[in-house]
Every structure is written in C-alpha cells, then in structure tokens.
Amino acid sequence: MGIKWDEILITGDPIILGSQIAILLTTLGIIGGLTYLKKWTWLWREWITTVDHKRIGIMYIVAAVLMFFRGGMDGLMMKAQTSRPEMSFLDAQHYNEVFTAHGVIMILFMAMPFLIGLMNVVIPLQIGARDVAFPQLNALSFWLFFSGAMLFNIAFVVGGAPDAGWTSYFPLAGKEFSPGIGNNYYAISLQIAGLGTLMTGINFIVTILKMRTKGMTLMRMPMFTWTTLITSVIIVAAFPIFTVALALMTFDRLYGTHFFTVAAGGSDMLWANLFWLWGHPEVYIVILPAFGMFSEIISTFSRKQLYGYKSMVVSIVAIAVLSMLVWVHHFYTMGSGALVNSFFSITTMMIAVPTGVKMFNWLFTMRKGRIKMTTAMLWSLAFVPNFVIGGVTGVMLAMGAADYQYHNTLFLVAHFHYVLIPGVVFAVFAGLYYWWPKMFGFMLNEKLGKWHFWLFVIGFNVTFMPMFFLGLNGAVRRAYTFSAESGFAPLFLLSAIGSVILAAGFAVFCYNIYWSIRYADRNISSDPWDARTLEWATASPVQHYNFAKLPEVKSLDAFWYMKKDNEGLTLKDEEIEEIHMPSNSGLPFLMCVAFGIVGFFLIFEWHLLAAISAVLIIAGLIYRSFDYNDGYHIHKDEIKKTEGAWRKMEGKVNNHVS
Amino acid sequence: MSANVNTSLPLEYQTEQSRMNILGFWIFLGAEIVLFATLFSVYGVLYKNYAGGPTHQDIFMIKEVMIQTVLLLTSSFTMGVAIWEMRRNNKKGLIGWFILTLLLGAGFLFMEINEFIHYVHEGATMQTSAFLSSLFVLLGTHGAHVTFGIFWATMVIIQIAKRGLTPVTARKTFIIGLYWHFLDVVWIFIFTFVYLKGMVL
Ligand code: HEM
Ligand SMILES: [Cu+2]
C-alpha cells in the first residue's frame, strides 16, 4: 500500500530533532523508572484500570498540566519568533504548525481536560453521591481523550504537523492545498477525543439529574454543579456538530468527496459555519464550569452565601441558549449582508447581559464579606477585572461593521486570551489550589502560590495588553514576522518579555507541586478552608466510597449548616451499611490503544490496516456487551476502620464555623 | 448501582441503574438528533450542486425506495411487538419478533447496498459532486446505524437466550428498541426530504 517508511519520522530540523531525543529519553526514563521501582502492577491496578471518579479526575488534571506545558512552550516559541522584526528562529511553515498545535492543544487538550478533571473530582462529592452514573464509561471517556491527545501530540515528530490553524479553514485545510498527512491528524485525533467528551456530557447529565443525595433539590445544588449540568447539556447539543464536521473533513481528505472543496460544487464556508456552530458553544463549555468554580471559591472565602443564586442560574441558562445563536460573529467579513451581520451582532452583545449579571453577583457576594486572601481567592479576585477587559473588547468585536477593522488582527488574539486566560486558566488554578487538599490530603504551599499568582497575572497582562494596540495598529494574526518599518517592534518586544514572566509563574507553579508533595503538612483537617459544600463533609483524601452515610441536605450550602447546627456530622456504628462499588476494568484502556492504532493508520491513509485493526474496537464492544460483572461490596468492618481513622476518636467531622 | 429494586415497575425499569441507563440513552438519542440534523443541513446546502454530474431524477429508483421504506417501517412495528412480548414476559415471543425485526432490517440494508451499487454504475459516486457526497454520507450514516443495530441486537438476543429475561437483559432490549424506532424516524425524514423532494422538485 505504498508505505513510505522514510517519511514517517520527520527529519532535518534541529528543534524537532531535539524534541525527538527528549521524547525518547523521557519515555525510556519512565519505563526504566517504573521497572526499577516495580510500579507496573501498581500503575495498572490503581490508575489505568480505575473507574473511581476521583482518580479519573486526577488523571485528567495531570494530562492537562502536561498539555499546558506543551501548549505554553508553543506560545513561548511564537513570542520568541516575533520578539524582534525579521527574526529567523521559526520559518513561516514552522510558525503555522506551532500556532495550530498551540490553539488545538490549549483549548481541547488543556482547558477541556482540566475542567473535566475538576468536575470529575468534585461533582459526585458535591451532590453527595458515591460515583458518577456510569463509572466505566467515565473511564472510557478519559482514555479516548488521552488517545486523541497523544495522537495529536506525536504529529510534529511522526508524519508532519497540521498547519491550517486551530480552525482548519477550508480550502486551505483540504487535500488540494495541504497535501501532506498533517491535517489528517487534526481530523482523526479530535474525532477520537470528541467522542470521549460527548460521553462525559451524557454521564454528567444523568449523574446530576439522578444521583443527588436526599434533600438536594435542583435549586439547592451548588453553583459548580449547576454550571456542570448546563455545560454538559451544551456538550451534548454541540459536539455532534463537530463530529459531523470532522467526519466530512475526513471524507474530503481521505476519500475525495466534495463537501468543502472549491471544485465540484463544494462549499468552503460550510466548514466555517459548522466549525463555529460547535466552536462558539465550545468556548462556553470551557467558561461555564470556570464560572461555577469562581462562585464556590468566592462564596467560601467571603464567608457568605452566593449573592443572587437564582439570577445566577437564570444567567447560565440564558448564556447556554444564546451561545448557540452567535456563531456568525467569527466571519462577519465573509459578506453575509447587513441584515445577517446585524442579527448576529445583537445576539452576541446580548450575551454580555447575563454575564454582567454574574459579575455583579460575585461583587455583591464579596460586599461586606470577611474576605480571606488565600491563593484561590486571589485568582478569583484577579479574574474579575481581567475578564471584564476581555468582555468589553468582546463587545467591541461584536459590532459587525467595526469588526471589519479588527478581524484577523492581534486585537482579536488579545481579546480571546483575555477571556480564556482569566476565565479558564485562572479558574483551574484557583480550583486546583482550592480542591487540592480534598484530592491529596495536603495543601499546596500558599506562599509559593502567591508568587505563582503575581508572576502569572503580571506576565499575562504584559504579554497580551500590547497585543490590543498592535492589533489596532494593523498587526495581523498568524503572521510569523514583521518589518522594522512597521514600527511594531517595541510592543512586540514588551509582549515577549511578558511571556517570560508568565512562564516564570508557571515554573513556580510546578515547583510548588513538587515542594508540597515533599514537604507539605500531612496533618490537616478534612475541611481546611471552612467551606460550605458537601465535598468537605468527608475525609481528605476522599475514601473510595466517598461517604459512609449519604448526607442529607436541607438548604443551599448544606455543609455549612450541618456544621452550624451540628447536625449529620457524626456516624453511629449501626448506621454503617455495606456499600456496593463498581469493579475496575482494563477495557477502557485497551479501547484507548485500539482507537489509537486505528486512528494512526487512518491518519497515514493506510486504509487496509485501519480496517483490519478496527476489529479490535469491535472486539472491545462485544466483550463489553457480554460483561456482567456487577461490582463488589465493601464490608462493614472495612468502612468502620476507614471512618474511624479520619473521624478521630469522637466520630465527628470538623465542625468549626468562623 | 445499588440494589434498590422496585418490582412494581416494568422489568427494564426496576433497578436504579437501569433507569439511569435508559435516561442516558435518551440523552444519547438527543445527540444523535443533532448529528442527523447537521447531516440534513449539509445536504440542504449542497443538494443542488450537481457540478454537471447526475441529478436526483437521473438516479433515484422510487420503487426500490418504497420497498426499503416498507421494510423498515414494518421492522419498527415488529420491534414494538417484541417489546410487548417482553412486557408479557414471553421470552420465546420476544426472541421471535426480535429476529424478524432484524431480518427486515437486513432486507432494508440489502436493498440499500444494491441501490448504492446501482448509483455507482450510473457514474454517480461520492466523488462526483457535492450533491452526491452529501447524499452518500447522509444515507450511509443511516445505513451504518442500521448495520450497527443489527450486530448489537444479535448480541442481546444471545444474552436473552442464555440468561432469560432479567432486569438487565430487559433493559438492553428496551434500549435497542428505542434505537430502532429512532432510526425509523430518521428514515421518514430521509424519505421525505431526500427522495420525495428530489423526485418532485
Ligand atoms: C500561556 C501563555 C500563552 C501564550 C504566550 C500564548 C501566545 C499565543 C500566540 C503568540 C498566539 C498566536 C498569535 C498569532 O500569531 O496569531 C496564540 C494563539 C492562540 N492561543 Fe495562545 N497563548 C497562551 C495561552 C493560551 C491559552 C491558555 C489558550 C486557550 C485556553 C490559548 C489559545 C489560543 C488559540 C485558540 C490561538 C489561536 C491559534 C490559531 O490561530 O489557530 N492560548 N497564543
Ligand atoms: Cu464566538
């Protein structure tokens, strides 16, 4: 079938060669380390085959941090390339590959898994459940994401990187103009990861609708649970569009159809429409859970109930609906005519209304609160003004007529980094500092956390603020260099310096994780922040069955009132019952391998091999259909022992309310 | 997950896990609706872009399509009967009607594959024009779903035969029933908006 062996590995570029060596050494290091420490069975039993939502969440987060590193390196490379006029660090082709990888990785393999990871860890606990509705499907979701992410990540060393932008617009992304296999990576790996995301969406809708503990009505759900529910609904409504778009792209590229081609009646703008029909809801998929986390954190550290709970709920529902009605704002310049552009201008601006309501609610939550300046709270405080900058420039971009000026400039790039970084990245950092003790039983160092915070926030502003002005002066996006005469040099340099500060902040974050794992105090309370929601009503790290006795909810901020009224915190021996748990399974991981193999062959257009190996996927499905393992029971003695260990002698949870 | 069994409900709804699976499947069908809606929109955008190639009238064979439609609609009816037999706790009846359903589905599929072969003989391939690309992919996605359904249902029939009617096998059967009816609904849209519209307009 004409396999060109010599074209599989990319050769001839020093940066890529360096990466290949680094990848090889890291892989060998990991394999060697695991073998030396005899950790293979541990890894398989405790992590790879796990169906525990908390562990799956942690694996998502680890993957997301690694992807943040990779995407961040890409960002730094671009900043280095544009730090001076006419730099020759990256050539045009290489710059294209780098911004494509950066955009895809940051959104789909950093932001999404980071948020889904935190959702996984927190949501079942917050609603007082023992797991998600479909634990094994949850593991499959993770492993499909992982399979897609790994495929995408090897592109630049094996076969060639996609280079048509994270939007992969046609006709550029078609076979005619991108004949290599690079863009196949985009089509196939995002498809695999997207399947995982869709399953996550379904899983969380059912979990939240069906598994809430006694007394938790919809209007008593914590805000993070609410935003997760609505996010999951958007996932189910929007991801199938992307599934279709990617499938059609695959057909065009692999089988010569004419959906998006210029020839034979295809329509390139059809791709743009389908992409953004998914793409715009996607940005709300990443922002809504982040909003939820800020709500929890602001309320906890202001020591007050969230202000305007009902209006918060109405706002997220309104945002979800509007998010489906704005996609054309990404291509006003396509020339749809004044009427169409005006319609989408108005719907876009309307989103600012519910978002503004939320902003004021957060501010009113803090008003007269006794604010504690923890690291998690600092991120939430910084989020407010920075996100407002992103939002206001968003309203500027929303005006169809004015957008003809801003379109495709660095003004836009600055805008979306001002919503994505304060909105999502600040949120996941805040969430990580906040829930870290719940996941691991010790805190991240608060002092290093503050260094991380200040370096990152200052670096972020220095990097992206200049881009607004560069863009207004006419600097286009996705351009690998500029001339000295353009006069852009000082601002580009400033921006590059900012990115170094930003990177230093990230380095402190990594160091903080290392430091805390080694030195942090293990002897902390299960409720170190004096928090308000149910995830804090159980041990840290959480025992695998979550709750010995499912808590009962009487109001919003249930745990807060449990502590205040000293109710439901104790556990009597006779209340302990056997608990049913799902068994581990290696199948999700094997499916990850199977999808990876099939995906890889498809990317290389080795159709016969792909068809043969698809048997692996089918075998997995058949195995699953005949699998009647329905879990095991945890005995009372074991529960008694576990509960005794963390409840200390008196059998009580921390019931301190300040 | 828990053993919380409510025997006053139909078999497939008795355990909490089954109720969750069924709800989850309804939500999945919601995603499938979006998927097919997108394919219909793509077809709606491209269906007149013949690019000099064959048009609807050149290739459609209305008699064969009518037979396909009858086969699939009948299979939806037999599927309904199968579920009714399941509710009556009649395992034999369930399996019989279930197999009949799949035979009808296979007949549909056979006709559809023949239809595709016929198109290709007429020189109407997926690569000919945007219209044909969207036609093949829309029909093909539906056909692939039917194929998948037949294999999946076969697995479940084996399980019913081996294990009898339990809350789990009943739930699996019920879910396939939903899936099958859904494919029928999609076909009705295909029949109307692709074939009828294509022949008349
Ligand atoms: C961490 C520091 C970051 C730096 C230094 C950075 C830098 C950049 C640069 C220089 C570009 C390309 C500008 C151009 O020439 O067009 C870019 C594009 C982009 N960035 Fe970032 N970025 C960062 C973080 C993020 C994050 C967190 C996200 C998303 C969650 C993100 C999403 C994107 C996207 C989607 C693009 C567009 C890619 C494309 O044009 O196809 N970035 N970024
Ligand atoms: Cu948008």
PDB file of N, CA and C in Angstrom, chain A residues 372-446:
ATOM      1  N   LYS A 372     -11.065  36.304  52.935  1.00  0.00           N
ATOM      2  CA  LYS A 372      -9.771  35.701  53.263  1.00  0.00           C
ATOM      3  C   LYS A 372      -8.949  35.651  51.993  1.00  0.00           C
ATOM      4  N   MET A 373      -7.751  36.231  52.052  1.00  0.00           N
ATOM      5  CA  MET A 373      -6.937  36.342  50.847  1.00  0.00           C
ATOM      6  C   MET A 373      -6.099  35.081  50.617  1.00  0.00           C
ATOM      7  N   THR A 374      -6.747  33.952  50.409  1.00  0.00           N
ATOM      8  CA  THR A 374      -5.997  32.760  50.048  1.00  0.00           C
ATOM      9  C   THR A 374      -5.611  32.838  48.574  1.00  0.00           C
ATOM     10  N   THR A 375      -4.741  31.939  48.160  1.00  0.00           N
ATOM     11  CA  THR A 375      -4.338  31.950  46.752  1.00  0.00           C
ATOM     12  C   THR A 375      -5.544  31.731  45.845  1.00  0.00           C
ATOM     13  N   ALA A 376      -6.383  30.786  46.216  1.00  0.00           N
ATOM     14  CA  ALA A 376      -7.560  30.526  45.387  1.00  0.00           C
ATOM     15  C   ALA A 376      -8.404  31.783  45.246  1.00  0.00           C
ATOM     16  N   MET A 377      -8.532  32.531  46.331  1.00  0.00           N
ATOM     17  CA  MET A 377      -9.340  33.756  46.288  1.00  0.00           C
ATOM     18  C   MET A 377      -8.660  34.824  45.444  1.00  0.00           C
ATOM     19  N   LEU A 378      -7.320  34.884  45.523  1.00  0.00           N
ATOM     20  CA  LEU A 378      -6.616  35.884  44.707  1.00  0.00           C
ATOM     21  C   LEU A 378      -6.898  35.661  43.229  1.00  0.00           C
ATOM     22  N   TRP A 379      -6.842  34.404  42.804  1.00  0.00           N
ATOM     23  CA  TRP A 379      -7.139  34.132  41.390  1.00  0.00           C
ATOM     24  C   TRP A 379      -8.547  34.612  41.058  1.00  0.00           C
ATOM     25  N   SER A 380      -9.470  34.382  41.972  1.00  0.00           N
ATOM     26  CA  SER A 380     -10.849  34.766  41.689  1.00  0.00           C
ATOM     27  C   SER A 380     -10.992  36.288  41.648  1.00  0.00           C
ATOM     28  N   LEU A 381     -10.238  36.962  42.518  1.00  0.00           N
ATOM     29  CA  LEU A 381     -10.310  38.429  42.501  1.00  0.00           C
ATOM     30  C   LEU A 381      -9.717  38.967  41.204  1.00  0.00           C
ATOM     31  N   ALA A 382      -8.576  38.395  40.788  1.00  0.00           N
ATOM     32  CA  ALA A 382      -7.937  38.883  39.566  1.00  0.00           C
ATOM     33  C   ALA A 382      -8.801  38.597  38.356  1.00  0.00           C
ATOM     34  N   PHE A 383      -9.546  37.531  38.432  1.00  0.00           N
ATOM     35  CA  PHE A 383     -10.430  37.170  37.325  1.00  0.00           C
ATOM     36  C   PHE A 383     -11.381  38.318  36.984  1.00  0.00           C
ATOM     37  N   VAL A 384     -11.924  38.986  38.011  1.00  0.00           N
ATOM     38  CA  VAL A 384     -12.989  39.954  37.738  1.00  0.00           C
ATOM     39  C   VAL A 384     -12.529  41.071  36.805  1.00  0.00           C
ATOM     40  N   PRO A 385     -11.535  41.875  37.153  1.00  0.00           N
ATOM     41  CA  PRO A 385     -11.171  42.956  36.220  1.00  0.00           C
ATOM     42  C   PRO A 385     -10.597  42.452  34.901  1.00  0.00           C
ATOM     43  N   ASN A 386      -9.782  41.390  34.952  1.00  0.00           N
ATOM     44  CA  ASN A 386      -9.177  40.919  33.707  1.00  0.00           C
ATOM     45  C   ASN A 386     -10.217  40.377  32.739  1.00  0.00           C
ATOM     46  N   PHE A 387     -11.174  39.644  33.288  1.00  0.00           N
ATOM     47  CA  PHE A 387     -12.207  39.106  32.405  1.00  0.00           C
ATOM     48  C   PHE A 387     -13.068  40.227  31.847  1.00  0.00           C
ATOM     49  N   VAL A 388     -13.241  41.284  32.630  1.00  0.00           N
ATOM     50  CA  VAL A 388     -14.038  42.403  32.122  1.00  0.00           C
ATOM     51  C   VAL A 388     -13.342  43.030  30.909  1.00  0.00           C
ATOM     52  N   ILE A 389     -12.020  43.099  30.949  1.00  0.00           N
ATOM     53  CA  ILE A 389     -11.313  43.623  29.765  1.00  0.00           C
ATOM     54  C   ILE A 389     -11.607  42.728  28.556  1.00  0.00           C
ATOM     55  N   GLY A 390     -11.530  41.437  28.786  1.00  0.00           N
ATOM     56  CA  GLY A 390     -11.857  40.515  27.697  1.00  0.00           C
ATOM     57  C   GLY A 390     -13.281  40.697  27.216  1.00  0.00           C
ATOM     58  N   GLY A 391     -14.187  40.897  28.143  1.00  0.00           N
ATOM     59  CA  GLY A 391     -15.594  41.033  27.783  1.00  0.00           C
ATOM     60  C   GLY A 391     -15.879  42.316  27.028  1.00  0.00           C
ATOM     61  N   VAL A 392     -15.287  43.409  27.491  1.00  0.00           N
ATOM     62  CA  VAL A 392     -15.558  44.686  26.837  1.00  0.00           C
ATOM     63  C   VAL A 392     -15.000  44.687  25.423  1.00  0.00           C
ATOM     64  N   THR A 393     -13.777  44.151  25.257  1.00  0.00           N
ATOM     65  CA  THR A 393     -13.255  44.088  23.889  1.00  0.00           C
ATOM     66  C   THR A 393     -14.083  43.118  23.050  1.00  0.00           C
ATOM     67  N   GLY A 394     -14.699  42.147  23.723  1.00  0.00           N
ATOM     68  CA  GLY A 394     -15.591  41.243  23.001  1.00  0.00           C
ATOM     69  C   GLY A 394     -16.782  41.990  22.442  1.00  0.00           C
ATOM     70  N   VAL A 395     -17.328  42.909  23.224  1.00  0.00           N
ATOM     71  CA  VAL A 395     -18.461  43.677  22.717  1.00  0.00           C
ATOM     72  C   VAL A 395     -18.012  44.578  21.561  1.00  0.00           C
ATOM     73  N   MET A 396     -16.763  45.060  21.645  1.00  0.00           N
ATOM     74  CA  MET A 396     -16.255  45.836  20.500  1.00  0.00           C
ATOM     75  C   MET A 396     -16.233  44.974  19.240  1.00  0.00           C
ATOM     76  N   LEU A 397     -15.723  43.746  19.403  1.00  0.00           N
ATOM     77  CA  LEU A 397     -15.640  42.848  18.251  1.00  0.00           C
ATOM     78  C   LEU A 397     -17.017  42.427  17.750  1.00  0.00           C
ATOM     79  N   ALA A 398     -17.990  42.476  18.650  1.00  0.00           N
ATOM     80  CA  ALA A 398     -19.324  42.020  18.274  1.00  0.00           C
ATOM     81  C   ALA A 398     -19.980  42.930  17.256  1.00  0.00           C
ATOM     82  N   MET A 399     -19.521  44.165  17.173  1.00  0.00           N
ATOM     83  CA  MET A 399     -20.156  45.082  16.222  1.00  0.00           C
ATOM     84  C   MET A 399     -19.694  44.747  14.814  1.00  0.00           C
ATOM     85  N   GLY A 400     -20.603  44.206  14.030  1.00  0.00           N
ATOM     86  CA  GLY A 400     -20.240  43.711  12.710  1.00  0.00           C
ATOM     87  C   GLY A 400     -19.436  44.702  11.882  1.00  0.00           C
ATOM     88  N   ALA A 401     -19.898  45.936  11.855  1.00  0.00           N
ATOM     89  CA  ALA A 401     -19.218  46.908  10.997  1.00  0.00           C
ATOM     90  C   ALA A 401     -17.804  47.162  11.495  1.00  0.00           C
ATOM     91  N   ALA A 402     -17.668  47.333  12.802  1.00  0.00           N
ATOM     92  CA  ALA A 402     -16.342  47.627  13.350  1.00  0.00           C
ATOM     93  C   ALA A 402     -15.415  46.435  13.178  1.00  0.00           C
ATOM     94  N   ASP A 403     -15.977  45.245  13.165  1.00  0.00           N
ATOM     95  CA  ASP A 403     -15.141  44.053  13.080  1.00  0.00           C
ATOM     96  C   ASP A 403     -14.340  44.005  11.789  1.00  0.00           C
ATOM     97  N   TYR A 404     -14.824  44.679  10.753  1.00  0.00           N
ATOM     98  CA  TYR A 404     -14.024  44.705   9.525  1.00  0.00           C
ATOM     99  C   TYR A 404     -12.638  45.280   9.810  1.00  0.00           C
ATOM    100  N   GLN A 405     -12.548  46.126  10.821  1.00  0.00           N
ATOM    101  CA  GLN A 405     -11.255  46.681  11.206  1.00  0.00           C
ATOM    102  C   GLN A 405     -10.447  45.713  12.071  1.00  0.00           C
ATOM    103  N   TYR A 406     -11.122  45.051  12.998  1.00  0.00           N
ATOM    104  CA  TYR A 406     -10.388  44.206  13.960  1.00  0.00           C
ATOM    105  C   TYR A 406     -10.109  42.808  13.438  1.00  0.00           C
ATOM    106  N   HIS A 407     -10.901  42.375  12.487  1.00  0.00           N
ATOM    107  CA  HIS A 407     -10.862  40.972  12.090  1.00  0.00           C
ATOM    108  C   HIS A 407      -9.458  40.513  11.734  1.00  0.00           C
ATOM    109  N   ASN A 408      -9.102  39.322  12.248  1.00  0.00           N
ATOM    110  CA  ASN A 408      -7.806  38.724  11.917  1.00  0.00           C
ATOM    111  C   ASN A 408      -6.603  39.554  12.330  1.00  0.00           C
ATOM    112  N   THR A 409      -6.774  40.433  13.319  1.00  0.00           N
ATOM    113  CA  THR A 409      -5.607  41.150  13.824  1.00  0.00           C
ATOM    114  C   THR A 409      -5.262  40.609  15.204  1.00  0.00           C
ATOM    115  N   LEU A 410      -4.163  41.090  15.752  1.00  0.00           N
ATOM    116  CA  LEU A 410      -3.778  40.676  17.094  1.00  0.00           C
ATOM    117  C   LEU A 410      -4.737  41.225  18.141  1.00  0.00           C
ATOM    118  N   PHE A 411      -5.570  42.196  17.745  1.00  0.00           N
ATOM    119  CA  PHE A 411      -6.595  42.664  18.688  1.00  0.00           C
ATOM    120  C   PHE A 411      -7.496  41.493  19.077  1.00  0.00           C
ATOM    121  N   LEU A 412      -7.858  40.717  18.113  1.00  0.00           N
ATOM    122  CA  LEU A 412      -8.691  39.550  18.392  1.00  0.00           C
ATOM    123  C   LEU A 412      -7.946  38.539  19.258  1.00  0.00           C
ATOM    124  N   VAL A 413      -6.668  38.330  18.924  1.00  0.00           N
ATOM    125  CA  VAL A 413      -5.882  37.362  19.698  1.00  0.00           C
ATOM    126  C   VAL A 413      -5.807  37.817  21.155  1.00  0.00           C
ATOM    127  N   ALA A 414      -5.573  39.118  21.352  1.00  0.00           N
ATOM    128  CA  ALA A 414      -5.534  39.637  22.724  1.00  0.00           C
ATOM    129  C   ALA A 414      -6.882  39.429  23.394  1.00  0.00           C
ATOM    130  N   HIS A 415      -7.957  39.713  22.668  1.00  0.00           N
ATOM    131  CA  HIS A 415      -9.294  39.544  23.256  1.00  0.00           C
ATOM    132  C   HIS A 415      -9.513  38.118  23.745  1.00  0.00           C
ATOM    133  N   PHE A 416      -9.263  37.149  22.879  1.00  0.00           N
ATOM    134  CA  PHE A 416      -9.655  35.816  23.348  1.00  0.00           C
ATOM    135  C   PHE A 416      -8.701  35.274  24.403  1.00  0.00           C
ATOM    136  N   HIS A 417      -7.457  35.765  24.410  1.00  0.00           N
ATOM    137  CA  HIS A 417      -6.619  35.363  25.541  1.00  0.00           C
ATOM    138  C   HIS A 417      -7.093  36.037  26.825  1.00  0.00           C
ATOM    139  N   TYR A 418      -7.668  37.217  26.706  1.00  0.00           N
ATOM    140  CA  TYR A 418      -8.189  37.882  27.913  1.00  0.00           C
ATOM    141  C   TYR A 418      -9.464  37.230  28.440  1.00  0.00           C
ATOM    142  N   VAL A 419     -10.170  36.507  27.611  1.00  0.00           N
ATOM    143  CA  VAL A 419     -11.275  35.736  28.196  1.00  0.00           C
ATOM    144  C   VAL A 419     -10.822  34.334  28.599  1.00  0.00           C
ATOM    145  N   LEU A 420      -9.963  33.731  27.764  1.00  0.00           N
ATOM    146  CA  LEU A 420      -9.601  32.343  28.079  1.00  0.00           C
ATOM    147  C   LEU A 420      -8.650  32.240  29.264  1.00  0.00           C
ATOM    148  N   ILE A 421      -7.706  33.162  29.372  1.00  0.00           N
ATOM    149  CA  ILE A 421      -6.751  33.003  30.480  1.00  0.00           C
ATOM    150  C   ILE A 421      -7.389  33.405  31.814  1.00  0.00           C
ATOM    151  N   PRO A 422      -7.907  34.645  31.965  1.00  0.00           N
ATOM    152  CA  PRO A 422      -8.587  34.899  33.247  1.00  0.00           C
ATOM    153  C   PRO A 422      -9.796  33.985  33.450  1.00  0.00           C
ATOM    154  N   GLY A 423     -10.539  33.707  32.398  1.00  0.00           N
ATOM    155  CA  GLY A 423     -11.742  32.908  32.571  1.00  0.00           C
ATOM    156  C   GLY A 423     -11.441  31.464  32.900  1.00  0.00           C
ATOM    157  N   VAL A 424     -10.576  30.846  32.130  1.00  0.00           N
ATOM    158  CA  VAL A 424     -10.378  29.406  32.312  1.00  0.00           C
ATOM    159  C   VAL A 424      -9.116  29.110  33.118  1.00  0.00           C
ATOM    160  N   VAL A 425      -8.007  29.713  32.729  1.00  0.00           N
ATOM    161  CA  VAL A 425      -6.747  29.331  33.382  1.00  0.00           C
ATOM    162  C   VAL A 425      -6.743  29.789  34.837  1.00  0.00           C
ATOM    163  N   PHE A 426      -7.157  31.040  35.087  1.00  0.00           N
ATOM    164  CA  PHE A 426      -7.225  31.475  36.487  1.00  0.00           C
ATOM    165  C   PHE A 426      -8.150  30.543  37.256  1.00  0.00           C
ATOM    166  N   ALA A 427      -9.223  30.138  36.619  1.00  0.00           N
ATOM    167  CA  ALA A 427     -10.203  29.293  37.314  1.00  0.00           C
ATOM    168  C   ALA A 427      -9.617  27.934  37.653  1.00  0.00           C
ATOM    169  N   VAL A 428      -8.926  27.327  36.706  1.00  0.00           N
ATOM    170  CA  VAL A 428      -8.411  25.999  37.032  1.00  0.00           C
ATOM    171  C   VAL A 428      -7.298  26.099  38.068  1.00  0.00           C
ATOM    172  N   PHE A 429      -6.534  27.174  38.024  1.00  0.00           N
ATOM    173  CA  PHE A 429      -5.542  27.347  39.091  1.00  0.00           C
ATOM    174  C   PHE A 429      -6.252  27.530  40.432  1.00  0.00           C
ATOM    175  N   ALA A 430      -7.236  28.419  40.447  1.00  0.00           N
ATOM    176  CA  ALA A 430      -7.973  28.633  41.693  1.00  0.00           C
ATOM    177  C   ALA A 430      -8.558  27.313  42.174  1.00  0.00           C
ATOM    178  N   GLY A 431      -9.176  26.581  41.260  1.00  0.00           N
ATOM    179  CA  GLY A 431      -9.801  25.317  41.632  1.00  0.00           C
ATOM    180  C   GLY A 431      -8.786  24.312  42.135  1.00  0.00           C
ATOM    181  N   LEU A 432      -7.619  24.320  41.524  1.00  0.00           N
ATOM    182  CA  LEU A 432      -6.600  23.361  41.939  1.00  0.00           C
ATOM    183  C   LEU A 432      -6.108  23.677  43.360  1.00  0.00           C
ATOM    184  N   TYR A 433      -5.857  24.965  43.633  1.00  0.00           N
ATOM    185  CA  TYR A 433      -5.422  25.320  44.986  1.00  0.00           C
ATOM    186  C   TYR A 433      -6.522  24.999  45.998  1.00  0.00           C
ATOM    187  N   TYR A 434      -7.741  25.221  45.560  1.00  0.00           N
ATOM    188  CA  TYR A 434      -8.860  25.050  46.483  1.00  0.00           C
ATOM    189  C   TYR A 434      -9.139  23.565  46.764  1.00  0.00           C
ATOM    190  N   TRP A 435      -9.193  22.754  45.734  1.00  0.00           N
ATOM    191  CA  TRP A 435      -9.567  21.349  45.918  1.00  0.00           C
ATOM    192  C   TRP A 435      -8.374  20.420  46.112  1.00  0.00           C
ATOM    193  N   TRP A 436      -7.184  20.937  45.955  1.00  0.00           N
ATOM    194  CA  TRP A 436      -6.000  20.096  46.126  1.00  0.00           C
ATOM    195  C   TRP A 436      -6.030  19.305  47.442  1.00  0.00           C
ATOM    196  N   PRO A 437      -6.277  19.971  48.588  1.00  0.00           N
ATOM    197  CA  PRO A 437      -6.319  19.186  49.827  1.00  0.00           C
ATOM    198  C   PRO A 437      -7.384  18.094  49.788  1.00  0.00           C
ATOM    199  N   LYS A 438      -8.467  18.320  49.093  1.00  0.00           N
ATOM    200  CA  LYS A 438      -9.500  17.276  49.007  1.00  0.00           C
ATOM    201  C   LYS A 438      -8.974  16.082  48.218  1.00  0.00           C
ATOM    202  N   MET A 439      -8.183  16.375  47.205  1.00  0.00           N
ATOM    203  CA  MET A 439      -7.692  15.274  46.370  1.00  0.00           C
ATOM    204  C   MET A 439      -6.568  14.519  47.050  1.00  0.00           C
ATOM    205  N   PHE A 440      -5.681  15.251  47.758  1.00  0.00           N
ATOM    206  CA  PHE A 440      -4.445  14.591  48.198  1.00  0.00           C
ATOM    207  C   PHE A 440      -4.223  14.612  49.698  1.00  0.00           C
ATOM    208  N   GLY A 441      -5.012  15.365  50.444  1.00  0.00           N
ATOM    209  CA  GLY A 441      -4.818  15.373  51.886  1.00  0.00           C
ATOM    210  C   GLY A 441      -3.711  16.287  52.374  1.00  0.00           C
ATOM    211  N   PHE A 442      -3.196  17.128  51.504  1.00  0.00           N
ATOM    212  CA  PHE A 442      -2.306  18.196  51.964  1.00  0.00           C
ATOM    213  C   PHE A 442      -2.509  19.387  51.050  1.00  0.00           C
ATOM    214  N   MET A 443      -2.055  20.560  51.520  1.00  0.00           N
ATOM    215  CA  MET A 443      -2.315  21.750  50.723  1.00  0.00           C
ATOM    216  C   MET A 443      -1.127  22.076  49.835  1.00  0.00           C
ATOM    217  N   LEU A 444      -1.385  22.853  48.806  1.00  0.00           N
ATOM    218  CA  LEU A 444      -0.284  23.458  48.073  1.00  0.00           C
ATOM    219  C   LEU A 444       0.211  24.638  48.893  1.00  0.00           C
ATOM    220  N   ASN A 445       1.491  24.890  48.801  1.00  0.00           N
ATOM    221  CA  ASN A 445       2.078  25.974  49.574  1.00  0.00           C
ATOM    222  C   ASN A 445       1.478  27.326  49.183  1.00  0.00           C
ATOM    223  N   GLU A 446       0.960  28.023  50.179  1.00  0.00           N
ATOM    224  CA  GLU A 446       0.277  29.280  49.894  1.00  0.00           C
ATOM    225  C   GLU A 446       1.259  30.391  49.518  1.00  0.00           C
TER     226      GLU A 446
END
